[in-house]
């Protein structure tokens, strides 16, 4: 058994995960200001004696050698030596990785990509995260490979926070969706999803266009990596039924060869916790 921790902007989720990828115990804490203390509490809450190790998925860039996390967006932590701090506190093997990488690893080991060698995925939320799993292991490059949300789909598109112009996240992140949804009674992408459920024409059009842009991004990734399966998750993937058609037609149009299946996340909101637990293997 392992512990899997998912550090998010609002919540910290900890799960006790067995070898088959079942969550035996799960706890959620508001992240709050004192992230570290909350993290310690969450771990203590689900810990048992039989644990092999602790895996942690966190936003922000990772330094694998140091086991540290760079600046986390929305969280008051910076260059924190997270791995050794947790290791010292609990005396257990500890691994850390980027949260989107953990999402894809979770799907690769226990979810939609189970039994596949190579899995690539995107998480759609406020931002757009990505990950590459090769031979059931996260591909890191030097450290931070898999930042697929920052691949360019429009070379003279608007400037993004990351410094790039027209990257996927500019269009598919919360801001991008809300720009398409201008005029609708919606505060966040899931409101636009709810409107689409009611048959609102503009909302349906938003998701159609969303799928087209997502498909362009996914086609680039499939052309580059030709994985066995491509997994799409994150809370915005709830709108899958409204964007998957235009997404798939774009993927087929832009890939040089028969593309791999592109599927919705199977593990849903537990993917990152399960992936974090799978870091300790
Ligand atoms: Zn970007």
PDB file of C-alpha atoms in Angstrom, residues 3-5 7 12-16 25 27 29 36-48 51 53-56 82 85-87 89-90 92 94:
ATOM      1  CA  UNK A   3      -0.163   7.012   0.057  1.00  0.00           C
ATOM      2  CA  UNK A   4      -1.087   9.226  -2.865  1.00  0.00           C
ATOM      3  CA  UNK A   5      -1.385  12.971  -2.330  1.00  0.00           C
ATOM      4  CA  UNK A   7      -2.000  19.085  -3.908  1.00  0.00           C
ATOM      5  CA  UNK A  12      -5.247  18.712  -0.665  1.00  0.00           C
ATOM      6  CA  UNK A  13      -6.506  15.177  -1.200  1.00  0.00           C
ATOM      7  CA  UNK A  14      -4.786  12.171   0.376  1.00  0.00           C
ATOM      8  CA  UNK A  15      -5.612   8.558  -0.367  1.00  0.00           C
ATOM      9  CA  UNK A  16      -4.505   5.193   0.928  1.00  0.00           C
ATOM     10  CA  UNK A  25      -9.300   5.596   2.612  1.00  0.00           C
ATOM     11  CA  UNK A  27      -9.405  12.565   2.996  1.00  0.00           C
ATOM     12  CA  UNK A  29      -8.460  19.283   3.399  1.00  0.00           C
ATOM     13  CA  UNK A  36       2.783  22.265   4.834  1.00  0.00           C
ATOM     14  CA  UNK A  37       0.852  21.733   8.050  1.00  0.00           C
ATOM     15  CA  UNK A  38      -2.245  20.785   6.088  1.00  0.00           C
ATOM     16  CA  UNK A  39      -0.142  18.323   4.121  1.00  0.00           C
ATOM     17  CA  UNK A  40       1.201  16.743   7.317  1.00  0.00           C
ATOM     18  CA  UNK A  41      -2.326  16.468   8.718  1.00  0.00           C
ATOM     19  CA  UNK A  42      -3.687  14.913   5.526  1.00  0.00           C
ATOM     20  CA  UNK A  43      -0.901  12.310   5.486  1.00  0.00           C
ATOM     21  CA  UNK A  44      -1.329  11.454   9.162  1.00  0.00           C
ATOM     22  CA  UNK A  45      -5.061  11.116   8.584  1.00  0.00           C
ATOM     23  CA  UNK A  46      -4.829   8.241   6.072  1.00  0.00           C
ATOM     24  CA  UNK A  47      -1.511   6.686   7.090  1.00  0.00           C
ATOM     25  CA  UNK A  48      -1.341   3.107   8.318  1.00  0.00           C
ATOM     26  CA  UNK A  51       2.687   1.770   3.869  1.00  0.00           C
ATOM     27  CA  UNK A  53       5.895   5.033   0.559  1.00  0.00           C
ATOM     28  CA  UNK A  54       4.326   8.397  -0.139  1.00  0.00           C
ATOM     29  CA  UNK A  55       3.800   9.878  -3.602  1.00  0.00           C
ATOM     30  CA  UNK A  56       2.928  13.533  -4.021  1.00  0.00           C
ATOM     31  CA  UNK A  82       9.218  18.849  -0.338  1.00  0.00           C
ATOM     32  CA  UNK A  85      10.767  17.246   4.331  1.00  0.00           C
ATOM     33  CA  UNK A  86       8.091  14.565   4.004  1.00  0.00           C
ATOM     34  CA  UNK A  87      10.680  11.795   4.059  1.00  0.00           C
ATOM     35  CA  UNK A  89       8.882  13.719   8.988  1.00  0.00           C
ATOM     36  CA  UNK A  90       7.372  10.286   8.289  1.00  0.00           C
ATOM     37  CA  UNK A  92       9.016   6.738   4.496  1.00  0.00           C
ATOM     38  CA  UNK A  94       8.780   9.779  -0.743  1.00  0.00           C
TER      39      UNK A  94
END
